[in-house]
CSV table of C-alpha atoms and ligand atoms in Angstrom, one decimal:
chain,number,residue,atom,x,y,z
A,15,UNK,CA,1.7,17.7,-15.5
A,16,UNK,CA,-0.5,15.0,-14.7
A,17,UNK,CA,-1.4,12.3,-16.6
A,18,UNK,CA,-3.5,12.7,-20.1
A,19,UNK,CA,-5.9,9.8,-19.5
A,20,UNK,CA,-6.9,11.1,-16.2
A,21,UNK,CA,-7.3,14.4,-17.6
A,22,UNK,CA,-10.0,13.3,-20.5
A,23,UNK,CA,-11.8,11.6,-18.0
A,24,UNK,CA,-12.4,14.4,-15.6
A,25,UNK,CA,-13.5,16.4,-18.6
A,26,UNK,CA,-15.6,13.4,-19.9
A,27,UNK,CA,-17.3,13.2,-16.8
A,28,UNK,CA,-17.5,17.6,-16.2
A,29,UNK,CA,-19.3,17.5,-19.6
A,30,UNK,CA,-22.1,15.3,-18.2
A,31,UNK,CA,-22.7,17.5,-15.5
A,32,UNK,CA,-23.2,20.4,-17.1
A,33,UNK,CA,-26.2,19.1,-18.8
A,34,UNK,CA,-27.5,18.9,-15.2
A,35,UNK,CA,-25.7,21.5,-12.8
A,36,UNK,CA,-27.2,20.7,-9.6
A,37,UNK,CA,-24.1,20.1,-7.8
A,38,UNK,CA,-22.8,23.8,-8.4
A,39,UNK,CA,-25.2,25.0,-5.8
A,40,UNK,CA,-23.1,23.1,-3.0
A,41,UNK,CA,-20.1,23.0,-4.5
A,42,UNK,CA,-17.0,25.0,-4.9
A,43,UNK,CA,-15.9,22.2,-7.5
A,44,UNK,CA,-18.7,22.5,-10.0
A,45,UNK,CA,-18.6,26.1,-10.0
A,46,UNK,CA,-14.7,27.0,-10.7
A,47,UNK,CA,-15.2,23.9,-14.0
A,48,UNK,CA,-18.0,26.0,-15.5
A,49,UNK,CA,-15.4,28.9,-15.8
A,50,UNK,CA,-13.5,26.5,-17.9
A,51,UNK,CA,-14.4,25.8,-21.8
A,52,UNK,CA,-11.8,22.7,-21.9
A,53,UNK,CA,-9.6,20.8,-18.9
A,54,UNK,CA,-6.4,20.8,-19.0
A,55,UNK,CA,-3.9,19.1,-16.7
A,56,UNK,CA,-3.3,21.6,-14.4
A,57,UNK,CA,-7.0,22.5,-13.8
A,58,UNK,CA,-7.1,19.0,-12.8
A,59,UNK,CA,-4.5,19.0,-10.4
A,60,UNK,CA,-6.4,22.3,-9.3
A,61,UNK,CA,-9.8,21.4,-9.2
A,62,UNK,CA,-8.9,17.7,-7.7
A,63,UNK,CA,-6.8,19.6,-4.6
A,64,UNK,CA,-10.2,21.8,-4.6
A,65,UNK,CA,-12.4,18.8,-3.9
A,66,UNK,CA,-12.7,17.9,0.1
A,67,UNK,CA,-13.6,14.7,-0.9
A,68,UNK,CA,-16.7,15.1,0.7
A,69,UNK,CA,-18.6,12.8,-1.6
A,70,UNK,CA,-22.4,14.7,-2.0
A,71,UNK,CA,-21.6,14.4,-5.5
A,72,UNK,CA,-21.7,10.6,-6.1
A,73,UNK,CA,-24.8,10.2,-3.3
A,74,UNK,CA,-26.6,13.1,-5.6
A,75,UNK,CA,-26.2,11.8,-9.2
A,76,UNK,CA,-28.9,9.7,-11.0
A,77,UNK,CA,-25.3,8.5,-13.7
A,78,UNK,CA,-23.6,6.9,-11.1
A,79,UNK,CA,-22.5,3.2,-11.9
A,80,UNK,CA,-24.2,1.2,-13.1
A,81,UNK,CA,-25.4,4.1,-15.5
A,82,UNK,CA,-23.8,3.5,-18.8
A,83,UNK,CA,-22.3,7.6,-18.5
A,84,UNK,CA,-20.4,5.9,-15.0
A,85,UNK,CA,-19.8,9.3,-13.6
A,86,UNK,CA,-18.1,9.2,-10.4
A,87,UNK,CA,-16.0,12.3,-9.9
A,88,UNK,CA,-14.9,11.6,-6.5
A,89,UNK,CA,-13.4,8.5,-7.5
A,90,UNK,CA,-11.5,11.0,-10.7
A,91,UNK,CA,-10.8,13.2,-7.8
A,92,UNK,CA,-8.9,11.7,-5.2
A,93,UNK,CA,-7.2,9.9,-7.9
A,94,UNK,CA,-5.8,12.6,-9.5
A,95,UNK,CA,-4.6,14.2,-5.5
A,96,UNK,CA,-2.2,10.8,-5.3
A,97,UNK,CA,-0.9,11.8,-9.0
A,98,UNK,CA,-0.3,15.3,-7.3
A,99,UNK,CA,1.4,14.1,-4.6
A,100,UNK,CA,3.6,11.8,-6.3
A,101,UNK,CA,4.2,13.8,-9.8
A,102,UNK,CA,5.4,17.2,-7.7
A,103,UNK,CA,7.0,15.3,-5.1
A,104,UNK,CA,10.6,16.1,-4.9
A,105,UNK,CA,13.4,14.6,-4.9
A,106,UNK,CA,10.9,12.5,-7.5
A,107,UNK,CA,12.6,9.1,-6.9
A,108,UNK,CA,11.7,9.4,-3.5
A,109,UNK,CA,8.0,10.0,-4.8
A,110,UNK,CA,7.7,7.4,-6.9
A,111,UNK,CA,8.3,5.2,-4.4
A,112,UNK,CA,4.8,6.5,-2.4
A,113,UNK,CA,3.3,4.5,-5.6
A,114,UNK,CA,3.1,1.7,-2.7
A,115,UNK,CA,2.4,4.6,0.6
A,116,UNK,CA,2.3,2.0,3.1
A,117,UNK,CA,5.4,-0.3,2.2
A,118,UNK,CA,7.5,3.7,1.9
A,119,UNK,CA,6.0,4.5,5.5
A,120,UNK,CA,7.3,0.7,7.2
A,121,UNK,CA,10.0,0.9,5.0
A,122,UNK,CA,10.9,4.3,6.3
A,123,UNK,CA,10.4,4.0,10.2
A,124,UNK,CA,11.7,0.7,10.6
A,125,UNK,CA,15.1,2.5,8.6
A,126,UNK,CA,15.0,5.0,11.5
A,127,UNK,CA,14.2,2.8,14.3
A,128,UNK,CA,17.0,0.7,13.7
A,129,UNK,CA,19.4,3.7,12.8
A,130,UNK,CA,18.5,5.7,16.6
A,131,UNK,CA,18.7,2.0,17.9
A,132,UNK,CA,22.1,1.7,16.8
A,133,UNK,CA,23.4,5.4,18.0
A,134,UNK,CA,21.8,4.5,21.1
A,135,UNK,CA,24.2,1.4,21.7
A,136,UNK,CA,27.0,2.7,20.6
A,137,UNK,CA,26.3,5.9,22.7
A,138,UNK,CA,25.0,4.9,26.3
A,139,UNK,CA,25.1,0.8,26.0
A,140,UNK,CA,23.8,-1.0,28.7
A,141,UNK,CA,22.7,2.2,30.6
A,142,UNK,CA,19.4,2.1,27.7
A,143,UNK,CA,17.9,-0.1,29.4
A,144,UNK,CA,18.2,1.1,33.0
A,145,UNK,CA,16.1,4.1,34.6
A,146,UNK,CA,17.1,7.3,33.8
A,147,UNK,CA,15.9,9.6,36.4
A,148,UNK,CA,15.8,13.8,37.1
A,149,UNK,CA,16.8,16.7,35.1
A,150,UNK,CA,18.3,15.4,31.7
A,151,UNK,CA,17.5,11.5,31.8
A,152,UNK,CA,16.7,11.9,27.9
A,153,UNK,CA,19.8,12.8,27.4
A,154,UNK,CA,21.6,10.1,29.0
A,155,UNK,CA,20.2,7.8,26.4
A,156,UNK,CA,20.8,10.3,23.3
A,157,UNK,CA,22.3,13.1,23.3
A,158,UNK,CA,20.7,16.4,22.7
A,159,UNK,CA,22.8,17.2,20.2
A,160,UNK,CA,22.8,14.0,18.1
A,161,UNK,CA,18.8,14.5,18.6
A,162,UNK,CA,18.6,18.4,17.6
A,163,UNK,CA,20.8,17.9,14.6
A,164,UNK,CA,18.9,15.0,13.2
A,165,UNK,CA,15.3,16.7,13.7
A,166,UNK,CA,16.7,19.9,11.9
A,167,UNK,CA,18.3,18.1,9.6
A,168,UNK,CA,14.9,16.3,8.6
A,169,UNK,CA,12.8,19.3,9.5
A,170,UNK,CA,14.9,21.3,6.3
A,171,UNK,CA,14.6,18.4,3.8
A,172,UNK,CA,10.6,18.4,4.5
A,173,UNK,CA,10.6,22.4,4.1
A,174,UNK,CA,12.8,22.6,0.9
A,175,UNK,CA,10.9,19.3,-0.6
A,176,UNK,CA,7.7,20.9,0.1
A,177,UNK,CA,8.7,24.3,-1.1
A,178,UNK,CA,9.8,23.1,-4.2
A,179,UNK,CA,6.8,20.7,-4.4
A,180,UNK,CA,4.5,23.6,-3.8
A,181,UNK,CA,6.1,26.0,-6.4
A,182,UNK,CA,6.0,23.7,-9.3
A,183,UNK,CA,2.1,23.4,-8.2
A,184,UNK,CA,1.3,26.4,-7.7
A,185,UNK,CA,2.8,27.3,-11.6
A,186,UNK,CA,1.0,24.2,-13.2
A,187,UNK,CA,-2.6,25.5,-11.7
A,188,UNK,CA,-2.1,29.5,-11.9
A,189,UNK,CA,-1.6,29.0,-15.8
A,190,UNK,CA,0.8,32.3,-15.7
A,191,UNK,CA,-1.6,34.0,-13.4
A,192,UNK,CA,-0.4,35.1,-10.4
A,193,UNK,CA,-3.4,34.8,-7.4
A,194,UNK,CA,-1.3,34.7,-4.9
A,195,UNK,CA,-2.4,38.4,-2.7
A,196,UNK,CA,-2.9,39.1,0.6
A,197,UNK,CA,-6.7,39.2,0.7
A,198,UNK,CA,-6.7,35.7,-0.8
A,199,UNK,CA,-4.0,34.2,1.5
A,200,UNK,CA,-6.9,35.5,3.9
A,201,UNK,CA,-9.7,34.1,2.2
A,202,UNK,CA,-8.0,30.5,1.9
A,203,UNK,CA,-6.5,30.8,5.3
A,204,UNK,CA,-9.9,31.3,7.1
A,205,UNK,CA,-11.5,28.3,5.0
A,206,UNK,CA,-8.5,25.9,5.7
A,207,UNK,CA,-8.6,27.0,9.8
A,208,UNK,CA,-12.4,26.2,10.3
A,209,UNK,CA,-12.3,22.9,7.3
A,210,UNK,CA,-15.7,25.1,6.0
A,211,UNK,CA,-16.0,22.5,3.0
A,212,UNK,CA,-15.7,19.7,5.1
A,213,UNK,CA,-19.5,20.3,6.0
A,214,UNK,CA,-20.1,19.0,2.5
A,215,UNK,CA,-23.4,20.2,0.9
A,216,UNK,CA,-24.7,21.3,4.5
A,217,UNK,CA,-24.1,20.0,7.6
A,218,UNK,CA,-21.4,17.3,7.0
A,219,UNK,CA,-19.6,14.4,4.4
A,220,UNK,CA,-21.6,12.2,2.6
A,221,UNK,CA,-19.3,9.4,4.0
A,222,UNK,CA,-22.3,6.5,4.6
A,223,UNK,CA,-24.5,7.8,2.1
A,224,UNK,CA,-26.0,10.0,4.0
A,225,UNK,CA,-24.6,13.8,6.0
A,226,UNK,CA,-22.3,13.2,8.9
A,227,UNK,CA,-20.0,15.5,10.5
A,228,UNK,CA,-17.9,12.8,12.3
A,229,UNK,CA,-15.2,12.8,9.4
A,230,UNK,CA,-15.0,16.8,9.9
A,231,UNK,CA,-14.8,16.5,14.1
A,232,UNK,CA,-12.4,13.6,13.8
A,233,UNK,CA,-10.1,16.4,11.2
A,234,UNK,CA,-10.1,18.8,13.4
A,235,UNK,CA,-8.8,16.5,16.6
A,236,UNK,CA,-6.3,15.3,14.8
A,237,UNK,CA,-5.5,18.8,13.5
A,238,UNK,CA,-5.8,20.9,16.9
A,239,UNK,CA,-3.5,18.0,18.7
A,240,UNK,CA,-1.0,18.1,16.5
A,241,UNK,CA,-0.7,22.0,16.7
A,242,UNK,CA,-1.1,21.4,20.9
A,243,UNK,CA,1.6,18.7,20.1
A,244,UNK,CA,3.9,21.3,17.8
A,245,UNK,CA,3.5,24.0,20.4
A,246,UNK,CA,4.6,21.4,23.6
A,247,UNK,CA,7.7,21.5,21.7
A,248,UNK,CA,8.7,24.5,21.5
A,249,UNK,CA,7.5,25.3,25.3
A,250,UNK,CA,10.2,22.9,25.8
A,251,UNK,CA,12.5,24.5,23.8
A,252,UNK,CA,11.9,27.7,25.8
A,253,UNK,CA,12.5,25.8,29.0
A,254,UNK,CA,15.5,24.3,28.2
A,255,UNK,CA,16.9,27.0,26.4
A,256,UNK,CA,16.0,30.1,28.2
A,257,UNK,CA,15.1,28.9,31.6
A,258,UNK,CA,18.1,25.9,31.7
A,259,UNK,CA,15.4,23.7,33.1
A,260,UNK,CA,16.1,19.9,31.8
A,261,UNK,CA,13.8,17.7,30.7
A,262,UNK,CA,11.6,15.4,31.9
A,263,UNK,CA,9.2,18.2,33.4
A,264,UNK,CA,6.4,17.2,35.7
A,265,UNK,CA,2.9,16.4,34.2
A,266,UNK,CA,1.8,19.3,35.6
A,267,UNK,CA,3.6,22.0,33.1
A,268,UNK,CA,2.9,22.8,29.9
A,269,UNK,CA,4.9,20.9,27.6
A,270,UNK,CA,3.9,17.8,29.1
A,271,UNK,CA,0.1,19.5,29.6
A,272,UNK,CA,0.3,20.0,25.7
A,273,UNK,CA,2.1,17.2,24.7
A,274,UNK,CA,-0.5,14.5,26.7
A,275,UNK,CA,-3.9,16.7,25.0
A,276,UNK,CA,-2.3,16.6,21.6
A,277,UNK,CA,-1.3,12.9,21.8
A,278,UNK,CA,-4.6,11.9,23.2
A,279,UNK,CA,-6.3,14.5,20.3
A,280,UNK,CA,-4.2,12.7,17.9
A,281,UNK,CA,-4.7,9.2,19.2
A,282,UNK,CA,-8.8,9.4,19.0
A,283,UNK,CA,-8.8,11.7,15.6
A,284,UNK,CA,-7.0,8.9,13.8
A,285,UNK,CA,-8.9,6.2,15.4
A,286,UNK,CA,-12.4,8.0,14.3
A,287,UNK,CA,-11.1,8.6,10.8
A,288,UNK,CA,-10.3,5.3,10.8
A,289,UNK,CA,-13.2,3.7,12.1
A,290,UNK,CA,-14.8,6.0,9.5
A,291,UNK,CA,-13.0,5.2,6.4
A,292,UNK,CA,-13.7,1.4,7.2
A,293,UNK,CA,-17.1,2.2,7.2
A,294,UNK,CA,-17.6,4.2,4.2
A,295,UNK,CA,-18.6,2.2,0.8
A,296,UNK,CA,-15.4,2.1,-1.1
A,297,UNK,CA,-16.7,3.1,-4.9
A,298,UNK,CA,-16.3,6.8,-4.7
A,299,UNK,CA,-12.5,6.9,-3.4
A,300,UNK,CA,-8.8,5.8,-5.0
A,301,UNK,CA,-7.7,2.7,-3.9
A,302,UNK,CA,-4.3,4.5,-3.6
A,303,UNK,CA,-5.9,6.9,-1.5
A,304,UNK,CA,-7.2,4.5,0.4
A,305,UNK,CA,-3.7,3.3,1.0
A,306,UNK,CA,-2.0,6.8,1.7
A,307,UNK,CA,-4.7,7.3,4.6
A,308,UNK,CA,-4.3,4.6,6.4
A,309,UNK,CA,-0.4,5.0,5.8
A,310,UNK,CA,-0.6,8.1,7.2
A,311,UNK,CA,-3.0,7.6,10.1
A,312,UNK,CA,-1.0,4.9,11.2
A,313,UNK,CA,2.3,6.6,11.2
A,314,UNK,CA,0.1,9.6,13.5
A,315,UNK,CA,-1.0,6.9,15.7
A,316,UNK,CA,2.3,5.1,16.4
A,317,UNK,CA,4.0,8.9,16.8
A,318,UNK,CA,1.2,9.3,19.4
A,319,UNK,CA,0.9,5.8,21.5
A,320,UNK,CA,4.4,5.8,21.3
A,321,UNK,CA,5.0,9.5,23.0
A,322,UNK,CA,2.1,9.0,25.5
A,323,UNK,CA,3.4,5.5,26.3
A,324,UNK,CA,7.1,7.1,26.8
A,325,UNK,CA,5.3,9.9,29.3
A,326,UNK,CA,4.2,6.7,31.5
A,327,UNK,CA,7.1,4.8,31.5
A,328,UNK,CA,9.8,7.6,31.0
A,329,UNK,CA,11.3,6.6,34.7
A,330,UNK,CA,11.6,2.7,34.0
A,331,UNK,CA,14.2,0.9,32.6
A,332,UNK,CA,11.7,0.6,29.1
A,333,UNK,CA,12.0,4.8,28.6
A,334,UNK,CA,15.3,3.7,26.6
A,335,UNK,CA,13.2,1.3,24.2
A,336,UNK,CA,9.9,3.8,24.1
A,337,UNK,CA,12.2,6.4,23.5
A,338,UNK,CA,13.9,5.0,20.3
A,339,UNK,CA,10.9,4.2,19.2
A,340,UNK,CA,8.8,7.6,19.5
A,341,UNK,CA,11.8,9.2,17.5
A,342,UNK,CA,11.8,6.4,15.1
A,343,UNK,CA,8.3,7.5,14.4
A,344,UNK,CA,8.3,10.7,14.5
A,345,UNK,CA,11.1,10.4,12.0
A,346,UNK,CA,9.3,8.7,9.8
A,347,UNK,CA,6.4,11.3,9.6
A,348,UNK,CA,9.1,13.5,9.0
A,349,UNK,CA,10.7,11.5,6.2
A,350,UNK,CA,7.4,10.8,4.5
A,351,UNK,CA,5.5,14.2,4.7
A,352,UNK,CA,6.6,15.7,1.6
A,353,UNK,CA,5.5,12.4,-0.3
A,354,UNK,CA,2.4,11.3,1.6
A,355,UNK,CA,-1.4,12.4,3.5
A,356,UNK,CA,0.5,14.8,5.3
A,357,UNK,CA,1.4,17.1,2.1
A,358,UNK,CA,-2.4,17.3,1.1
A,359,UNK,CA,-3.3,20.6,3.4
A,360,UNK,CA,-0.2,22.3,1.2
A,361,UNK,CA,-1.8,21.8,-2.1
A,362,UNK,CA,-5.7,22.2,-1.0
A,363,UNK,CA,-4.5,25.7,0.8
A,364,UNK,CA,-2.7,26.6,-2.9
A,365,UNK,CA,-5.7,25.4,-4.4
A,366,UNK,CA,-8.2,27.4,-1.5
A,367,UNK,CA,-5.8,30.3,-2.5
A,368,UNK,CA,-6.3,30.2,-6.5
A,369,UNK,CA,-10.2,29.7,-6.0
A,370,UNK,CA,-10.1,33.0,-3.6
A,371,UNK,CA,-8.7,34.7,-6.9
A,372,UNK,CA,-11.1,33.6,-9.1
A,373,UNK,CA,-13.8,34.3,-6.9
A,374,UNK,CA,-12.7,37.9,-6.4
A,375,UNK,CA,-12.5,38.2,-10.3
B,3,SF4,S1,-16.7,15.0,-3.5
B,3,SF4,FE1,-17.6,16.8,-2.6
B,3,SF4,S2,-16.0,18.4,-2.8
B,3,SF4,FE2,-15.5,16.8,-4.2
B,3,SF4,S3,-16.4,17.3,-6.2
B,3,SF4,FE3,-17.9,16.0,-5.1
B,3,SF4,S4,-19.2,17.5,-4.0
B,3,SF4,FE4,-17.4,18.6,-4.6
């Protein structure tokens, strides 16, 4: 459950809108508090995974700061999504320590790096740092195994943490009602695919005071190339697998087709979210939050560089280097996931999912 204080604020601050009620007509937010007679803490961890942070709230409202009623619910909001993160992160020692997101994310790829750099010299020595050319040259460096059992290893842990994560969620904000059903799995599903409330109160976020759809463009690159980027992989898989062809394949087929347009997706969607997050005035977001974006973004962007830059270079004597590098970061978006930005589109679709139900009732 998440914390008390943050909990009579939210309902401090609800109270004062409903003298006013201009935001329910845009949003979803308003509307699902007025069905509420008190908050508790688990409408807060719902309503704050409801909010798209798209910030028409604090632009619209005459009791913004320096108003003595202070009202700044996006502020309350994303605040209360880093207590979600962190307070149904499991293991919860490993949450806790996403108190300080961007020291866990260093902390956590330099710990791989320097454990695949290690395998790597004990494994194929000197020949790391030579060209590896034609059908298996990955391999020569690491070997599939060591690779496939370490990325199912990690891929488990994230599923199982999340899972668990997602359970003890989804009981704190259904309140012993189940809303889990097909039609809103549908509902929620459809909203999450095409980011509906990321078009704010109309046609976009309120991110420089005023309606922009960059932040909702930027979301979806980053999201489309990392499903282009997820489905390279397994194209892969399928080659070497099923069809025995090795790794590296030519640019022209599809996992490398895939893999560049979801790296290059990825690459510009984090730079534009950045670019917009340094823009935007500060006062209506976390500073936490803050630091679990950029966390995050960064992590994407290294995973990104570091695969494109291993696609140019893979028949050089620095593929090795790249090499241990793209799995050391890969490995730590793995390794953070359950804790960090990543985890936010499992609680927003619970939350998507639990709004569907109360919509339909
Ligand atoms: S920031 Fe946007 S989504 Fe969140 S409560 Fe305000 S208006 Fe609603």
């Amino acid at each position: 459950m998440l914390e008390l204080d943050l909990t009579a604020e939210l309902d401090r601050q609800l109270s004062v809108c409903n003298a006013c009620r201009y935001c329910e007509g845009f949003c979803a937010v308003f509307g699902a508090a007025q069905l509420r007679t008190a908050i508790g803490s688990g409408d807060v961890a719902y309503l704050a995974n409801l909010c798209h942070d798209c910030r028409m709230c604090f632009d619209a409202c005459m009791f913004t700061p320096p108003h003595e009623f202070a009202l700044n619910i996006p502020a309350v909001m994303t605040q209360a999504r880093v207590e979600t993160y962190v307070e149904y992160g499991r293991p919860a020692v490993l949450a806790a320590m996403f108190r300080r997101p961007g020291r866990a994310a260093k902390l956590a790829v330099a710990a791989a790096v320097v454990l695949i750099a290690l395998a790597v010299a004990l494994f194929a020595g000197p020949e790391a740092i030579r060209p590896q050319l034609g059908p298996g040259a990955f391999y020569r460096v690491i070997p599939f195994a060591a690779m496939l059992a370490v990325a199912l290893g990690l891929a488990l842990y994230g599923v199982i943490s999340i899972a668990l994560s997602a359970r003890s969620f989804a009981h704190d904000i259904g309140g012993g009602v189940p809303f889990v059903t097909a039609a809103t799995l549908r509902t929620a599903l459809h909203e999450a695919i095409s980011l509906v409330y990321l078009k704010g109160g109309g046609s976009g976020c309120y991110d420089e005071h005023r309606e922009s759809g960059r932040r909702r463009f930027f979301h979806m690159l980053v999201f489309w190339g990392f499903l282009a980027d997820f489905a390279a992989t397994i194209s892969a898989a399928v080659l070497q697998d099923f069809l025995h062809d090795l790794p590296p394949y030519p640019l022209w087929s599809v996992p490398v087709a895939l893999g560049t347009g979801g790296g290059l997706a990825i690459v510009a969607g984090a730079a534009g979210l950045i670019a917009v997050k340094k823009r935007s005035d500060p006062r209506p977001m976390s500073p936490r939050m803050i630091a679990l974006d950029y966390a995050f973004l960064g992590l994407l962007e290294l995973a990104a560089i570091t695969g494109l830059a291993l696609l140019a270079f893979r028949s050089t004597g620095a593929m090795g280097s790249l090499l241990v590098l793209h799995l050391g970061a890969v490995a730590g978006l793995f390794i953070t996931a359950p804790y960090g930005k990543f985890v936010h589109f499992v609680y927003r679709f619970i939350a998507l999912v639990k709004h569907a139900h109360e919509q339909k009732n």
